[in-house]
XYZ file of C-alpha atoms in Angstrom:
381
model
C 123.267 65.978 179.320
C 120.390 65.406 181.737
C 122.528 67.008 184.439
C 122.770 70.155 182.328
C 119.005 70.241 181.906
C 118.540 69.746 185.650
C 120.849 72.660 186.324
C 118.540 74.914 184.357
C 121.240 75.869 181.882
C 119.089 75.608 178.777
C 115.300 76.065 179.114
C 112.912 75.258 176.271
C 112.852 77.885 173.568
C 111.628 78.459 170.067
C 113.197 79.542 166.820
C 115.041 82.830 166.997
C 115.708 85.311 164.241
C 119.029 87.026 163.729
C 119.243 90.604 165.004
C 119.982 91.646 161.443
C 118.687 89.831 158.386
C 121.567 88.027 156.669
C 121.523 86.521 153.212
C 125.231 85.987 152.536
C 128.501 85.402 154.401
C 132.240 85.033 153.790
C 133.320 81.496 152.970
C 135.945 79.411 151.199
C 134.278 77.222 148.558
C 135.034 75.013 145.587
C 133.010 75.071 142.354
C 134.601 71.937 140.916
C 136.907 69.167 142.095
C 140.636 69.448 141.563
C 143.885 70.694 143.102
C 144.450 73.710 145.320
C 143.537 76.215 142.624
C 139.844 75.265 142.906
C 139.625 76.982 146.312
C 137.763 80.291 146.018
C 137.034 82.974 148.595
C 133.599 84.579 148.399
C 131.602 87.018 150.503
C 128.367 85.826 148.875
C 127.980 82.286 150.199
C 124.361 81.609 151.103
C 123.748 82.153 154.798
C 122.763 78.875 156.546
C 119.099 78.313 157.395
C 117.548 76.165 160.089
C 115.466 73.584 158.201
C 114.772 71.148 161.041
C 113.676 71.729 164.663
C 116.832 70.132 166.098
C 119.334 72.349 164.271
C 121.507 75.196 165.494
C 123.497 77.871 163.695
C 127.039 78.322 164.991
C 129.238 81.367 164.483
C 132.602 79.823 163.599
C 135.527 81.091 165.659
C 137.999 78.418 164.547
C 138.045 75.438 162.194
C 140.697 72.918 161.196
C 141.691 70.763 158.250
C 141.764 66.984 158.028
C 143.021 64.618 155.309
C 139.398 64.108 154.238
C 139.270 67.787 153.216
C 142.140 67.216 150.788
C 140.433 64.116 149.457
C 137.038 65.805 149.090
C 138.668 68.748 147.310
C 139.762 66.243 144.662
C 136.364 64.552 144.425
C 136.856 61.580 146.756
C 133.563 60.115 147.910
C 131.432 62.378 145.717
C 129.106 59.561 144.634
C 128.248 58.414 148.148
C 128.131 61.906 149.630
C 125.813 63.213 146.904
C 123.523 60.267 147.494
C 123.439 61.169 151.202
C 122.782 64.835 150.370
C 119.837 63.997 148.101
C 118.844 60.326 148.500
C 115.567 60.703 146.579
C 117.135 62.784 143.780
C 114.618 65.563 144.311
C 116.974 68.407 143.368
C 117.012 67.736 139.638
C 119.741 69.617 137.831
C 121.355 70.960 141.004
C 124.878 70.030 142.110
C 126.713 70.072 145.425
C 128.554 73.256 144.374
C 129.497 75.723 145.665
C 130.818 73.374 148.348
C 132.417 74.460 151.607
C 135.025 72.128 153.072
C 136.140 71.846 156.715
C 134.699 69.485 159.299
C 135.797 70.865 162.710
C 134.215 73.879 164.379
C 134.593 75.677 167.670
C 132.353 78.682 168.088
C 129.235 80.221 169.604
C 125.588 79.266 169.129
C 123.703 82.044 167.341
C 120.249 80.547 166.693
C 118.345 77.418 167.765
C 115.536 75.438 166.178
C 112.195 74.862 167.873
C 113.210 71.430 169.162
C 116.533 72.469 170.695
C 116.414 72.694 174.477
C 119.972 71.748 175.312
C 121.690 74.836 173.888
C 120.933 78.547 173.851
C 122.375 81.490 171.909
C 125.729 82.510 173.364
C 126.809 78.985 174.374
C 130.387 78.114 173.434
C 130.319 74.798 171.572
C 132.361 72.493 169.392
C 131.370 69.922 166.794
C 132.465 67.829 163.833
C 130.168 68.351 160.853
C 129.506 65.253 158.685
C 131.112 65.363 155.222
C 127.782 65.395 153.384
C 126.941 68.789 154.922
C 128.325 72.226 154.120
C 131.592 72.649 156.024
C 133.102 75.015 158.532
C 135.423 77.223 156.466
C 132.699 79.883 156.689
C 131.546 82.591 159.036
C 128.554 80.456 160.096
C 127.613 76.789 159.867
C 124.426 74.862 160.627
C 124.559 71.607 162.606
C 122.162 69.140 164.173
C 121.911 69.555 167.930
C 122.944 65.937 168.430
C 126.239 66.664 166.643
C 127.150 69.521 168.980
C 128.663 69.603 172.478
C 129.739 72.268 174.948
C 133.349 73.270 174.292
C 135.863 72.213 176.982
C 136.197 75.110 179.387
C 139.983 74.844 179.544
C 140.535 75.312 175.810
C 140.462 78.358 173.559
C 138.472 78.115 170.326
C 141.726 77.674 168.398
C 142.732 74.744 170.590
C 139.258 73.207 170.638
C 138.950 73.210 166.840
C 141.844 70.729 166.641
C 139.974 67.890 168.321
C 136.389 67.054 167.252
C 136.872 65.209 163.945
C 139.987 63.268 164.920
C 138.611 62.661 168.403
C 135.346 61.197 167.085
C 137.173 59.143 164.456
C 139.432 57.606 167.103
C 136.466 57.192 169.469
C 134.558 55.327 166.763
C 137.486 52.986 166.103
C 138.491 52.323 169.703
C 135.209 52.467 171.593
C 132.262 51.925 169.286
C 133.870 49.457 166.880
C 136.718 48.114 168.999
C 134.747 47.814 172.235
C 137.419 49.468 174.401
C 136.433 51.619 177.356
C 137.704 52.861 180.686
C 136.742 49.672 182.503
C 138.377 47.093 180.215
C 141.638 48.706 179.003
C 143.850 48.422 182.063
C 146.981 46.468 181.170
C 145.942 45.766 177.583
C 148.643 46.022 174.955
C 147.627 48.502 172.243
C 149.506 49.107 168.978
C 148.857 52.358 167.101
C 150.170 52.566 163.546
C 150.514 56.162 162.362
C 150.653 57.645 165.845
C 151.828 61.188 165.097
C 148.900 62.423 163.019
C 145.663 63.913 164.321
C 143.860 60.626 164.976
C 147.015 58.925 166.231
C 147.925 61.584 168.791
C 144.377 61.527 170.122
C 144.308 57.698 170.265
C 147.579 57.551 172.209
C 146.199 59.918 174.844
C 142.824 58.176 175.077
C 144.385 54.764 175.564
C 146.705 56.103 178.265
C 143.750 57.823 179.952
C 142.151 54.367 180.075
C 145.339 52.814 181.530
C 146.429 50.728 178.534
C 150.004 49.947 177.515
C 150.608 51.793 174.235
C 153.125 51.023 171.525
C 153.218 53.819 168.960
C 154.673 53.691 165.455
C 155.831 56.961 163.891
C 158.938 58.552 162.365
C 161.946 59.410 164.532
C 161.335 63.156 164.425
C 157.869 62.639 165.977
C 159.027 60.273 168.730
C 159.550 62.986 171.345
C 156.005 64.273 170.836
C 154.462 60.811 170.995
C 156.403 59.930 174.164
C 155.265 63.185 175.738
C 151.661 62.154 175.025
C 152.241 59.024 177.080
C 153.262 56.211 174.703
C 155.145 53.452 176.549
C 157.104 52.262 173.510
C 157.813 54.221 170.350
C 158.954 52.465 167.168
C 160.571 54.389 164.307
C 159.222 52.866 161.107
C 162.165 54.304 159.166
C 164.858 52.639 161.294
C 164.490 49.189 159.768
C 161.932 46.595 158.761
C 158.860 47.592 160.800
C 157.306 44.142 160.740
C 160.456 42.545 162.103
C 160.820 45.207 164.812
C 157.275 44.646 166.014
C 157.635 40.854 165.993
C 160.278 41.150 168.718
C 157.637 42.577 171.098
C 154.950 40.670 173.033
C 151.710 40.146 171.101
C 149.001 42.818 171.206
C 145.371 42.870 172.326
C 144.336 45.609 169.913
C 145.737 47.323 166.821
C 144.570 50.661 165.407
C 145.802 51.117 161.848
C 145.816 54.688 160.498
C 148.184 53.758 157.662
C 146.655 50.903 155.658
C 148.376 49.633 152.549
C 150.796 46.767 153.051
C 150.529 46.909 156.866
C 147.262 44.983 156.715
C 149.070 41.990 155.216
C 151.147 41.359 158.349
C 149.772 43.434 161.212
C 147.112 40.904 162.243
C 149.856 38.351 162.919
C 150.916 40.565 165.844
C 147.645 39.952 167.710
C 147.053 37.403 170.473
C 145.107 34.507 168.924
C 141.772 33.271 170.322
C 141.656 35.940 173.015
C 139.237 38.475 171.505
C 142.110 40.537 170.067
C 140.981 43.015 167.428
C 142.460 44.867 164.463
C 140.627 48.043 163.383
C 141.593 49.957 160.277
C 140.501 53.452 159.290
C 141.653 52.899 155.710
C 138.760 51.358 153.805
C 137.720 51.158 150.118
C 134.050 51.993 150.798
C 133.880 55.450 149.171
C 136.404 54.580 146.477
C 134.323 51.556 145.463
C 131.219 53.719 145.129
C 133.104 56.340 143.114
C 134.448 53.687 140.731
C 131.542 51.235 140.529
C 128.478 53.300 141.357
C 126.275 53.073 144.419
C 124.837 49.572 144.083
C 127.912 47.757 142.779
C 130.186 49.727 145.107
C 128.179 48.746 148.179
C 128.074 45.129 147.014
C 131.840 45.015 146.426
C 132.479 46.616 149.806
C 130.219 44.113 151.563
C 131.931 41.182 149.890
C 135.380 42.541 150.794
C 134.718 43.186 154.469
C 132.782 39.933 154.842
C 135.527 37.800 153.347
C 138.275 39.498 155.365
C 136.293 39.231 158.601
C 135.671 35.516 158.097
C 139.251 34.839 156.997
C 140.739 36.370 160.123
C 138.080 35.020 162.454
C 139.108 31.526 161.439
C 142.629 32.494 162.531
C 141.438 33.603 165.968
C 141.401 37.389 165.602
C 138.769 40.037 164.797
C 139.028 42.288 161.718
C 137.019 45.533 161.629
C 136.612 48.737 159.632
C 135.846 52.034 161.356
C 134.648 55.437 160.169
C 134.122 58.901 161.541
C 130.752 59.156 163.303
C 129.294 62.550 164.334
C 128.171 62.457 167.954
C 127.493 65.213 170.453
C 127.261 62.740 173.375
C 130.690 61.303 172.511
C 132.085 64.832 172.384
C 130.606 65.354 175.861
C 132.747 62.457 177.108
C 135.801 63.741 175.262
C 135.274 67.220 176.745
C 135.318 65.717 180.254
C 138.647 64.019 179.489
C 140.043 67.296 178.146
C 138.895 69.349 181.139
C 140.385 66.734 183.481
C 143.775 67.152 181.796
C 143.906 63.656 180.278
C 143.717 64.766 176.646
C 145.202 67.859 175.038
C 145.035 69.177 171.479
C 148.105 68.720 169.316
C 148.429 71.584 166.834
C 150.972 71.614 164.047
C 150.301 75.142 162.726
C 147.663 77.893 162.897
C 146.594 79.947 159.867
C 144.378 82.983 159.458
C 141.129 82.768 157.470
C 142.782 84.525 154.518
C 145.447 81.787 154.407
C 143.170 78.781 153.802
C 144.868 77.819 150.484
C 148.243 77.975 152.228
C 146.879 75.737 154.991
C 145.746 73.188 152.394
C 149.204 73.176 150.861
C 150.713 72.622 154.295
C 148.448 69.636 154.888
C 149.127 68.354 151.386
C 152.839 68.299 152.181
C 152.220 65.526 154.702
C 154.074 64.570 157.877
C 152.019 66.927 160.055
C 152.474 66.632 163.814
C 148.906 67.119 164.932
C 146.363 69.449 163.350
C 146.290 72.391 160.959
C 143.968 75.015 162.466
C 142.224 78.011 160.851
C 141.339 81.072 162.939
C 138.112 82.202 161.267
C 137.019 84.945 163.634
C 140.205 86.955 163.126
C 140.055 86.990 159.325
C 141.390 90.112 157.609
């Protein structure tokens, strides 16, 4: 980012006011948790306000849906997310509703806070908004400057909206938690369970960009896509006992598990022992524990669970880790460079208009998506 400053792209500036005063905007919201019928379109959603000097307001051109949006629609993680929204419980009597879902955004900066010097109004940007903030299925969204990055030049807004959340989730698992990077991946054997979804398709491409050997697990009808993304070996989990199929292959240096469930019981046996090999899962009970047990007991139970599993597997010569989505503008900067260099491309399953958001949720709810479900916000009717 220092190079961008040096180039004079974004001089210091103060808070700007909108050309026209705005108090409300179109948005898709929920007023309670439940199934798809809780989604409601409104033209009276409160217009976002810059509260902190490092924030920007983005005009949303495109957004996309992720499995977390389905889960949050049903109330998943509400206890932890509400604690993050109001840790001191200052907003007595208020609730999180109306709540806007959607985490991905590709759009244009409209306003900047006093402390923002990296962006200016008119910049094309992308970001993944944390789940405790109002989401992107709106005309405008507010984000912290450190969550935002310049959109890859080679992508349209529709294409760009498919990448931030899944890209940062995979980046967290592979790089920040797993310790993989461009300099240490060459020749390593990587296994990706659940390779045809949003996170999986991104992970396959990232690992190939870093010169790893990738074995991808998906269904047969997704194998052509996954091979096209660069996977060296593709295993159809429906063609027989998956555990037995994988045991016939050489052991792995790293496993990324997007599936969870019973796979955790046997997947770690596929790792090379006493070599630093690591298993990272994106399926964790952290938010579920807090929803069921409350904040204190949920955190305690989660700590006991991860601690016991880590120690158990460490004694067997392998590393066990959990990973989560982490918002990060600097990480998106690195991802944008990979995209513009042609090493990573968005994988889009279907594109919907802004008026079709409920239909897009139903599509995602049906499962077996090949890539992302994208919403064109700017072209709403």
